PDB file of C-alpha atoms in Angstrom:
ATOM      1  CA  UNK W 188      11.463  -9.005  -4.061  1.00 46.00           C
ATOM      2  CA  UNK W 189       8.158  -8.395  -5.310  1.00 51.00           C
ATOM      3  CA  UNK W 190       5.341 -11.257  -4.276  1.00 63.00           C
ATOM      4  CA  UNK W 191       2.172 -10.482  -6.082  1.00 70.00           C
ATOM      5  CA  UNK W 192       1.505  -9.678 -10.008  1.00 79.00           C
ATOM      6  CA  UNK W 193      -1.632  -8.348 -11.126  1.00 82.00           C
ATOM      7  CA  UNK W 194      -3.030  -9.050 -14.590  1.00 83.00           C
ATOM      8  CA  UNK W 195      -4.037  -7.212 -16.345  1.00 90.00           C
ATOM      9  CA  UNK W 196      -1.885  -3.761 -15.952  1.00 90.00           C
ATOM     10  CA  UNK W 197      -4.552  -2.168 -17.918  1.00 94.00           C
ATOM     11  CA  UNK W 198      -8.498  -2.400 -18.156  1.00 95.00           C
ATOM     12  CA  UNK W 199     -10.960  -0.733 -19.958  1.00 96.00           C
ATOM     13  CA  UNK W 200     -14.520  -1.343 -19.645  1.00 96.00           C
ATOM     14  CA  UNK W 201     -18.007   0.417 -20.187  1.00 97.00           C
ATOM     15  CA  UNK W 202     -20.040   1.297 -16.834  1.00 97.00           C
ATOM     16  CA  UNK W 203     -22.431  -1.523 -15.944  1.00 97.00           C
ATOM     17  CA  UNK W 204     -19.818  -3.833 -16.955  1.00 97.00           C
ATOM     18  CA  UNK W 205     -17.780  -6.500 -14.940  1.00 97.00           C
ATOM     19  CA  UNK W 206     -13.808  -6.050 -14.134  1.00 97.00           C
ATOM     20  CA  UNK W 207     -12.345  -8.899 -13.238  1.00 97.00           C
ATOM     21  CA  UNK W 208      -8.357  -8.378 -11.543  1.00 96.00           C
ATOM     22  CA  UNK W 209      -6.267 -11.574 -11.704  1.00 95.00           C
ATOM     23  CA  UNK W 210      -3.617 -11.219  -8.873  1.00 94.00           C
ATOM     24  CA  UNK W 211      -0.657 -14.127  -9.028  1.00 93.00           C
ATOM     25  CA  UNK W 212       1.835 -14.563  -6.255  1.00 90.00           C
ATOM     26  CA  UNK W 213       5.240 -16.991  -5.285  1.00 87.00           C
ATOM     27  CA  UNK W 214       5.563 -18.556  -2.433  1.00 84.00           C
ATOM     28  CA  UNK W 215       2.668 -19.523   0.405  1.00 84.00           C
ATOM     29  CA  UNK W 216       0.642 -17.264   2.431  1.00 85.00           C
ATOM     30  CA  UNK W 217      -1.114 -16.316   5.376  1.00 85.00           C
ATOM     31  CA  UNK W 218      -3.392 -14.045   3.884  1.00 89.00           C
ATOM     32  CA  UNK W 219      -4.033 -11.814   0.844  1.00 92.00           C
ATOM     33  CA  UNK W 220      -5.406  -8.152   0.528  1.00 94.00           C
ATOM     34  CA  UNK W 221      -6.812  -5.841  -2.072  1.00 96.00           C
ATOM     35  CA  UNK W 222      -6.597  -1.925  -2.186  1.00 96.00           C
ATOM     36  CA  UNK W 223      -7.632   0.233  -3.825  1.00 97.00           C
ATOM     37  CA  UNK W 224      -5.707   3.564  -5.392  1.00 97.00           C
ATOM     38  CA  UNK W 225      -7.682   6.214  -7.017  1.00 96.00           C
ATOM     39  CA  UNK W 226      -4.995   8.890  -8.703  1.00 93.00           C
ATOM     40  CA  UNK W 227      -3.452  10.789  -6.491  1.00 90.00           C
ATOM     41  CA  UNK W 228      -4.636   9.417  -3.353  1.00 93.00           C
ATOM     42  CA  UNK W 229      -3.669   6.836  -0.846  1.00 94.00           C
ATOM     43  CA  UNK W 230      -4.455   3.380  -1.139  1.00 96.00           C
ATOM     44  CA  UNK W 231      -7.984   2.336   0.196  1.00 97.00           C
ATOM     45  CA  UNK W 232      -8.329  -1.632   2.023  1.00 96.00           C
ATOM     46  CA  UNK W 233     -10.985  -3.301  -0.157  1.00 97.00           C
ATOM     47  CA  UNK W 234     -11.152  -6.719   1.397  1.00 96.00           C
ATOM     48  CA  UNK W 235      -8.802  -9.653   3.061  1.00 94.00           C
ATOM     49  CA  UNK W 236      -9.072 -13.040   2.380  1.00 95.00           C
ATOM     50  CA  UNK W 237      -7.026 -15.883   4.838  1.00 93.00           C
ATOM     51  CA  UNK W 238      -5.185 -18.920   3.203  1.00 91.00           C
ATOM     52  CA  UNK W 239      -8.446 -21.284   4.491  1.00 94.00           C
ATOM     53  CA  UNK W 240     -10.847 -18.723   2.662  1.00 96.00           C
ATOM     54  CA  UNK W 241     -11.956 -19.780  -0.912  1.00 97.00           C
ATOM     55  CA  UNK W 242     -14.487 -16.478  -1.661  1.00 98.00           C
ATOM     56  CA  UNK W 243     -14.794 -13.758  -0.045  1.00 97.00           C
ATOM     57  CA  UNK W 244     -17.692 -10.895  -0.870  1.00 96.00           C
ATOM     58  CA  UNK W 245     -18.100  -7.201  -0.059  1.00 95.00           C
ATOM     59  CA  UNK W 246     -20.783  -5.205  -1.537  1.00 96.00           C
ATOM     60  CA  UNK W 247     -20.233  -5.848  -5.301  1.00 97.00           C
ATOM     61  CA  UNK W 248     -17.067  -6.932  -4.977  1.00 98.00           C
ATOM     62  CA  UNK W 249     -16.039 -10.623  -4.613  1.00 98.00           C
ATOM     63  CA  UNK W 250     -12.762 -12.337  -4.271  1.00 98.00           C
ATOM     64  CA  UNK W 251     -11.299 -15.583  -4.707  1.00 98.00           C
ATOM     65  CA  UNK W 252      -8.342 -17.380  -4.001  1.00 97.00           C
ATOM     66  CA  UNK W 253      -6.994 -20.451  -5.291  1.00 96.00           C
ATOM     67  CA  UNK W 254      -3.851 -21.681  -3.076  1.00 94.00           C
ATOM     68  CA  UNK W 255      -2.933 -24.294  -5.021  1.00 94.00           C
ATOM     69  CA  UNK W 256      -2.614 -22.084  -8.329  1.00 94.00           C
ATOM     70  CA  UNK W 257      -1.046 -19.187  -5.796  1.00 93.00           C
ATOM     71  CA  UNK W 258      -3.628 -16.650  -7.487  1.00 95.00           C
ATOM     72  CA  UNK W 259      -6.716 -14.648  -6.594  1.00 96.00           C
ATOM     73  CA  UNK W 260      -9.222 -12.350  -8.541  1.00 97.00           C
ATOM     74  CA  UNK W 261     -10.964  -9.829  -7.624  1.00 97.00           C
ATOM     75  CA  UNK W 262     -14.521  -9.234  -9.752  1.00 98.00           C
ATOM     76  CA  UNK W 263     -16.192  -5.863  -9.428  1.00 98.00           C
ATOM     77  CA  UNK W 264     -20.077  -6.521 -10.408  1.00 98.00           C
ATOM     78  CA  UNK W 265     -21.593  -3.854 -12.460  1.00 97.00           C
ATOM     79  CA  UNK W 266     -18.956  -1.587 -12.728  1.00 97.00           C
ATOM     80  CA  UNK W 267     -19.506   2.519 -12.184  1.00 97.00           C
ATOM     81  CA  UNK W 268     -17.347   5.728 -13.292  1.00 97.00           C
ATOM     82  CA  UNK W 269     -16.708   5.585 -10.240  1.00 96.00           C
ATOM     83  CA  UNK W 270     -14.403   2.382  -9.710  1.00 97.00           C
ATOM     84  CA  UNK W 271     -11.726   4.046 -12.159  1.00 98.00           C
ATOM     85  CA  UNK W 272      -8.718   3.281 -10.062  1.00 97.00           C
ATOM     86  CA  UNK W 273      -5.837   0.968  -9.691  1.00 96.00           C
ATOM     87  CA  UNK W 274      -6.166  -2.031  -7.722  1.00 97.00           C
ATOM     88  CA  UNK W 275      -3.453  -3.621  -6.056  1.00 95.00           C
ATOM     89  CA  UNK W 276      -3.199  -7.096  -4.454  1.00 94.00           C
ATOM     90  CA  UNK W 277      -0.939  -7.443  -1.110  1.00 92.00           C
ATOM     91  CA  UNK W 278       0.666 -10.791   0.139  1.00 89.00           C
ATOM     92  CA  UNK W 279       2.542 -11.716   3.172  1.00 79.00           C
ATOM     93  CA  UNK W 280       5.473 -14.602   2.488  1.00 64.00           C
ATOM     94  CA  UNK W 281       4.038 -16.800   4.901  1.00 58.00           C
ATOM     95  CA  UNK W 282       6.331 -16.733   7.696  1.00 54.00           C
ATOM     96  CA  UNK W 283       6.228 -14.276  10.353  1.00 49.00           C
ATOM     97  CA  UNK W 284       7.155 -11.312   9.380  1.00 54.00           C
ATOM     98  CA  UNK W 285       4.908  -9.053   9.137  1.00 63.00           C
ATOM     99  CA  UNK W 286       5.370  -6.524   5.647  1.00 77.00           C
ATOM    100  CA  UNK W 287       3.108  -6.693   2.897  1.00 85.00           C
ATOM    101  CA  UNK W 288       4.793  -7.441  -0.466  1.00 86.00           C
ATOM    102  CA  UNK W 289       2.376  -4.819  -2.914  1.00 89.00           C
ATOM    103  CA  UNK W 290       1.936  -5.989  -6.718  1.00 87.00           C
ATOM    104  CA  UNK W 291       2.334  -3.806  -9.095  1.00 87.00           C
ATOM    105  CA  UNK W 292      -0.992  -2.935  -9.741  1.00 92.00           C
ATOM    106  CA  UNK W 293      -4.361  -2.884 -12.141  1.00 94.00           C
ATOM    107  CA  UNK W 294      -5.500   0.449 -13.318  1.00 96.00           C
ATOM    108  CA  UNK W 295      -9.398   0.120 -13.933  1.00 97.00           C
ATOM    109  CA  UNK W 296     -10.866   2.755 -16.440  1.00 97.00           C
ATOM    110  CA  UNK W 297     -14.554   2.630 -16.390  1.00 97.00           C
ATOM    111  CA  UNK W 298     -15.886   4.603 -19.044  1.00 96.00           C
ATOM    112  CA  UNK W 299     -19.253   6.169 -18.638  1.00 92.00           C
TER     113      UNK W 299
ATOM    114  CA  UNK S  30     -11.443  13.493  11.035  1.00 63.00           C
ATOM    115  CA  UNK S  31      -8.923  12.409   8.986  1.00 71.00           C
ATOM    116  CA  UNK S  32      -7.490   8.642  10.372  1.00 93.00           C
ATOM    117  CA  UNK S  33      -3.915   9.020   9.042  1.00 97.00           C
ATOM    118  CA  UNK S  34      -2.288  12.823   7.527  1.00 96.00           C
ATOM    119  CA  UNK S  35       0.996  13.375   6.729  1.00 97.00           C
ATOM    120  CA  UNK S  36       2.317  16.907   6.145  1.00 97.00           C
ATOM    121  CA  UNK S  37       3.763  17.912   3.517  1.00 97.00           C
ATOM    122  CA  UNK S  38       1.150  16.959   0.896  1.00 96.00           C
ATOM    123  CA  UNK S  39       4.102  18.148  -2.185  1.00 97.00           C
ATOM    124  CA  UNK S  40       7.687  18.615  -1.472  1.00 97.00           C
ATOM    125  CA  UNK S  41      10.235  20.549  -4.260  1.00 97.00           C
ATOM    126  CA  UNK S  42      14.199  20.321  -2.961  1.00 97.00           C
ATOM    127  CA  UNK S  43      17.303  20.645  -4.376  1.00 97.00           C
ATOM    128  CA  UNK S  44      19.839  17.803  -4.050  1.00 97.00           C
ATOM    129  CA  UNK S  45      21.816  17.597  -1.374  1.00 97.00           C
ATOM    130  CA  UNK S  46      19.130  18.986   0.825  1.00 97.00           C
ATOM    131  CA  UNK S  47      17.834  17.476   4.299  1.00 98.00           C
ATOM    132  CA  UNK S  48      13.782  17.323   4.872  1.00 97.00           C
ATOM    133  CA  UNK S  49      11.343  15.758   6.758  1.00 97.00           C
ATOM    134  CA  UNK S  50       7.381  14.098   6.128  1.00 98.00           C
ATOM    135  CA  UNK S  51       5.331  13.853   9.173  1.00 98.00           C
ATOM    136  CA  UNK S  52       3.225  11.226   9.908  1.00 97.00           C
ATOM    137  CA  UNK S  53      -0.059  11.177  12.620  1.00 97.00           C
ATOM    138  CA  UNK S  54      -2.544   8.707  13.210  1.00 97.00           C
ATOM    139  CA  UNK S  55      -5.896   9.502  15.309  1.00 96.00           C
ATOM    140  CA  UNK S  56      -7.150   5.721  15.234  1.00 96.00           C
ATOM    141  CA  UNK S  57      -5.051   4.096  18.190  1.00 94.00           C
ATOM    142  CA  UNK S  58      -3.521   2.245  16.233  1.00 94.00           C
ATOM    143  CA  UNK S  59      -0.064   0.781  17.619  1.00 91.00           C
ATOM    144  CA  UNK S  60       1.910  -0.248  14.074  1.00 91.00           C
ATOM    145  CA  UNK S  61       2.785   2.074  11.473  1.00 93.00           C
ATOM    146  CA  UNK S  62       4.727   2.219   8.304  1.00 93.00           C
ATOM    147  CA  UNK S  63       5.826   4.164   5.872  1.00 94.00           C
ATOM    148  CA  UNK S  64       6.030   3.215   1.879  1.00 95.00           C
ATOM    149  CA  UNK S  65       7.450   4.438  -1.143  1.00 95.00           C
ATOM    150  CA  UNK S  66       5.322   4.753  -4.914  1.00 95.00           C
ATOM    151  CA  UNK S  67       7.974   4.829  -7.516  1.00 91.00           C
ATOM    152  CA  UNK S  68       7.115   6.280 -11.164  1.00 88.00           C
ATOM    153  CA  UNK S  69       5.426   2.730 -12.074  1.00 86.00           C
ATOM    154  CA  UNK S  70       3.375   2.560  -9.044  1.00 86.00           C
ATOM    155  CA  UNK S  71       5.561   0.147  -7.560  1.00 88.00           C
ATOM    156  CA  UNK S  72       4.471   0.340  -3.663  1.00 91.00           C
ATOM    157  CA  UNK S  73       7.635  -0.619  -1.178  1.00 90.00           C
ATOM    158  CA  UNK S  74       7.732  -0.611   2.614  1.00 90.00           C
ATOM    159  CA  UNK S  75      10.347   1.094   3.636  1.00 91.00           C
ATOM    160  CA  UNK S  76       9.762   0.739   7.678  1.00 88.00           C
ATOM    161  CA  UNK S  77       7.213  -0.751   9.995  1.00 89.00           C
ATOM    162  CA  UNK S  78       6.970   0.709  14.119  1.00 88.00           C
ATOM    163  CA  UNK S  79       5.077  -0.780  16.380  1.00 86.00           C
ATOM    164  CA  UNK S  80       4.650   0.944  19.349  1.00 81.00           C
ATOM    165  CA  UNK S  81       7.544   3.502  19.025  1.00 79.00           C
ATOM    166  CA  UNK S  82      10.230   0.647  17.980  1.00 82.00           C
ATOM    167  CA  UNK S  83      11.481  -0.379  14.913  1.00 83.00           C
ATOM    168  CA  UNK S  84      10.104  -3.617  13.408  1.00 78.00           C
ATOM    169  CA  UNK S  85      11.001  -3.830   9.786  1.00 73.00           C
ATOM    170  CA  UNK S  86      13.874  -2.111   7.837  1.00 74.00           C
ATOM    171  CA  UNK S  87      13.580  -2.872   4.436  1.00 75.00           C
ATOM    172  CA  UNK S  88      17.003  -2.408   2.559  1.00 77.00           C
ATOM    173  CA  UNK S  89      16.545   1.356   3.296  1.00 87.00           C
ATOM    174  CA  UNK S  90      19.601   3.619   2.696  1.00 90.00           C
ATOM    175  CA  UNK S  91      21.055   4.969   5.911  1.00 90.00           C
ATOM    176  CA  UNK S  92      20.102   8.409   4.952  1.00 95.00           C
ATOM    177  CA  UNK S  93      16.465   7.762   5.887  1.00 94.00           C
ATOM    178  CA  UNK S  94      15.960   7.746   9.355  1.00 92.00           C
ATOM    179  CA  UNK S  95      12.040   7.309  10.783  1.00 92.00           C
ATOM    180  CA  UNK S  96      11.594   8.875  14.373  1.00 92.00           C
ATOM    181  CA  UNK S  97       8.512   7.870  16.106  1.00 92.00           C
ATOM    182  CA  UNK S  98       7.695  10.378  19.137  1.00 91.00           C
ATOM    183  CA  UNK S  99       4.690   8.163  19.947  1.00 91.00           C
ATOM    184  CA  UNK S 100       2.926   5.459  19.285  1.00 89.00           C
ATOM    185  CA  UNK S 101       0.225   8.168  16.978  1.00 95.00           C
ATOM    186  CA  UNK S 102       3.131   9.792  14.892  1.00 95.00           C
ATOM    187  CA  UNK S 103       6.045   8.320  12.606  1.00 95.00           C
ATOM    188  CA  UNK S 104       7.852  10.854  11.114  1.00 96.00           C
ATOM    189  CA  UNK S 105      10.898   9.920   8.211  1.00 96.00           C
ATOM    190  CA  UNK S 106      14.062  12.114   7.990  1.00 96.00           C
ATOM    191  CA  UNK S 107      16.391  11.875   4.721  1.00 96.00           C
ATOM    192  CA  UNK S 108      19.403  13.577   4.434  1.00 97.00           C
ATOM    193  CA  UNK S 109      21.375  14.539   1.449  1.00 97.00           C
ATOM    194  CA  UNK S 110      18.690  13.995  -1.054  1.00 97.00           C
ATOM    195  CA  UNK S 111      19.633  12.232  -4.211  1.00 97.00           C
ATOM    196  CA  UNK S 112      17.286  12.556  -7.782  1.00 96.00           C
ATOM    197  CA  UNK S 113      16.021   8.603  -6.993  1.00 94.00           C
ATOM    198  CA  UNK S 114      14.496   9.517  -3.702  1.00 96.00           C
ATOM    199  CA  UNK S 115      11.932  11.170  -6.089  1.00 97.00           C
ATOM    200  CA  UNK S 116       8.673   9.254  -5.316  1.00 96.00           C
ATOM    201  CA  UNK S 117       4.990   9.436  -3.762  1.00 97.00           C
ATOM    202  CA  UNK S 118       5.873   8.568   0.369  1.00 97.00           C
ATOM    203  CA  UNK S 119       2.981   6.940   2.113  1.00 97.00           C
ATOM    204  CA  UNK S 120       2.833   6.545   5.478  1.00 97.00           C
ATOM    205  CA  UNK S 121       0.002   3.771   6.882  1.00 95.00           C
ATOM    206  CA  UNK S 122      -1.190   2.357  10.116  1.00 95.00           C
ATOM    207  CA  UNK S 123      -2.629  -0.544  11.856  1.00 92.00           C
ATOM    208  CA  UNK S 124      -3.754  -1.972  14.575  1.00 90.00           C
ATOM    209  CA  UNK S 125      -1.397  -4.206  15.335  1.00 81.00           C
ATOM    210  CA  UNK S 126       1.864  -5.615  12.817  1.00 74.00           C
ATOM    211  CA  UNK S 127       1.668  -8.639  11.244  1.00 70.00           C
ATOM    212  CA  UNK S 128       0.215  -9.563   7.745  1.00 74.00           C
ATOM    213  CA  UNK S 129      -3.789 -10.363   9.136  1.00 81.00           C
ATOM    214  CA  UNK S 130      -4.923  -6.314   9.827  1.00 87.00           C
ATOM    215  CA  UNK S 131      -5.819  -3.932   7.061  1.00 91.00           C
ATOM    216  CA  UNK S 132      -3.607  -0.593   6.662  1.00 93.00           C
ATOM    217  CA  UNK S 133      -5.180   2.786   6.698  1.00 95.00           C
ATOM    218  CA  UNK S 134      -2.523   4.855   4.725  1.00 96.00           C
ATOM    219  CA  UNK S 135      -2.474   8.826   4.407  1.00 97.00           C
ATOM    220  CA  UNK S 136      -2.932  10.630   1.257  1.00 96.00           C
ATOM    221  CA  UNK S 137       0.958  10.648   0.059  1.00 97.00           C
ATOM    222  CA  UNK S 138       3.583  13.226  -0.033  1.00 98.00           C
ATOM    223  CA  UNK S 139       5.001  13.790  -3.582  1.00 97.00           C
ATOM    224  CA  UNK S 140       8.882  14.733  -3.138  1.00 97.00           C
ATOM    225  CA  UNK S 141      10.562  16.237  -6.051  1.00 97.00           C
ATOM    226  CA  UNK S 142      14.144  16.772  -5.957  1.00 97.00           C
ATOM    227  CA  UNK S 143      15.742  18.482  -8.491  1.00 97.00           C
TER     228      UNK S 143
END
C-alpha cells in the first residue's frame, strides 16, 4: 500500500523562483528520502532526513519534517531550467523491514 | 563509470514471450532491488537481494523470477508476458538493506509488450 503522497502532482514556476514539494505519509517512520526523476531517467537520491531530524539542507535544497503532522517538504531555493523533474518522497513503515514505500510523485516545470 | 546499468535500455515483445533485464552494479554495494514505474509514475519494489539472497518479495507474480549470480548483478526473468507487465523496470543498489542508505538506481528498461 502506498505510504507517502506528494502535493502538489503538478508545479509550474518561473526560473529564480522557489518550489516548495509537500510530501504526506501514514504510519511512523524511521527515516524519509527525496529523489529526484528527470524524464526518462532513473531516480537521483536528493537528501535523507531521520525521524529525530527537524531540517535538513543540501546545496539549495532544504527539507523538513514534521512527525507529528507525518509530512515533510522539500523547498528548492531559486529554482533553474534545470530542476524540471519529478520529485518523489520515500518512507519506510517504521518497523524493520527494509523497502521503501515511493509516493507518487511531483513533477517540477521550471520555465526559463 | 556508470554505478548501476541494466541492459536492455527498451524492450518490444509479443505476449506470451519469455525475456530477461540485466542488472550490474560497480559500487560494492551488497543490497539490490529491482522496481517497477507504471504509466502514472507509480514506483513499486518488486524484490530486494542482499548479498545473493532474497530479502523482500513484494506480491510479485510467480512469473518473475530475479537471479542474482553475485553480489554486483541482479538480473529479473518473466515468463509468459502479459500486456500489464508493460512498465519502466528499475533496478537500484545499496550499501546495505534497510530503510537508512540511499539507492543508486540504473537508468530503466522500458518493456513494451504487445
Amino acid at each position: 500500500s502506498q505510504q507517502g503522497e506528494e502535493d502538489p502532482q503538478a508545479l509550474s514556476i518561473q526560473e529564480g523562483e522557489n518550489a516548495t514539494m509537500n510530501c504526506s505519509y501514514k504510519t511512523s517512520i524511521n527515516n524519509l528520502q527525496w529523489y529526484r526523476q528527470n524524464s526518462g531517467r532513473g531516480l537521483v537520491h536528493l537528501i535523507l532526513i531521520r525521524s529525530n531530524e527537524r531540517e535538513k539542507h543540501s546545496g539549495r535544497l532544504r527539507v523538513t519534517l514534521d512527525t507529528s503532522k507525518k509530512s515533510s517538504s522539500l523547498l528548492i531555493t531559486a529554482s533553474r531550467a534545470a530542476d524540471t523533474a519529478s520529485y518523489f518522497c520515500a518512507t519506510d513503515r517504521g518497523g524493520s523491514q527494509g523497502n521503501l514505500i515511493f509516493g507518487k510523485g511531483t513533477k517540477l516545470s521550471v520555465k526559463p | 563509470d556508470t554505478a548501476v546499468s541494466q541492459t536492455p535500455k527498451y524492450l518490444v515483445t509479443q505476449m506470451g514471450n519469455d525475456k530477461s533485464i540485466k542488472c550490474e552494479q560497480n559500487l560494492g554495494h551488497d543490497t539490490m532491488y529491482w522496481y517497477k514505474q507504471d504509466s502514472k509514475k507509480f514506483l513499486k519494489i518488486m524484490f530486494s537481494y542482499n548479498n545473493k539472497e532474497l530479502i523482500i518479495n513484494e506480491t510479485v507474480p510467480n512469473r518473475f523470477s530475479p537471479k542474482s549470480p553475485d553480489k554486483a548483478h541482479l538480473n529479473l526473468h518473466i515468463n509468459s508476458l502479459e500486456l500489464g507487465d508493460s512498465a519502466v523496470y528499475f533496478c537500484a543498489s545499496s550499501q546495505a538493506g534497510g530503510i537508512s542508505y540511499e539507492q543508486y538506481f540504473g537508468p530503466g528498461t522500458r518493456l513494451t509488450v504487445t
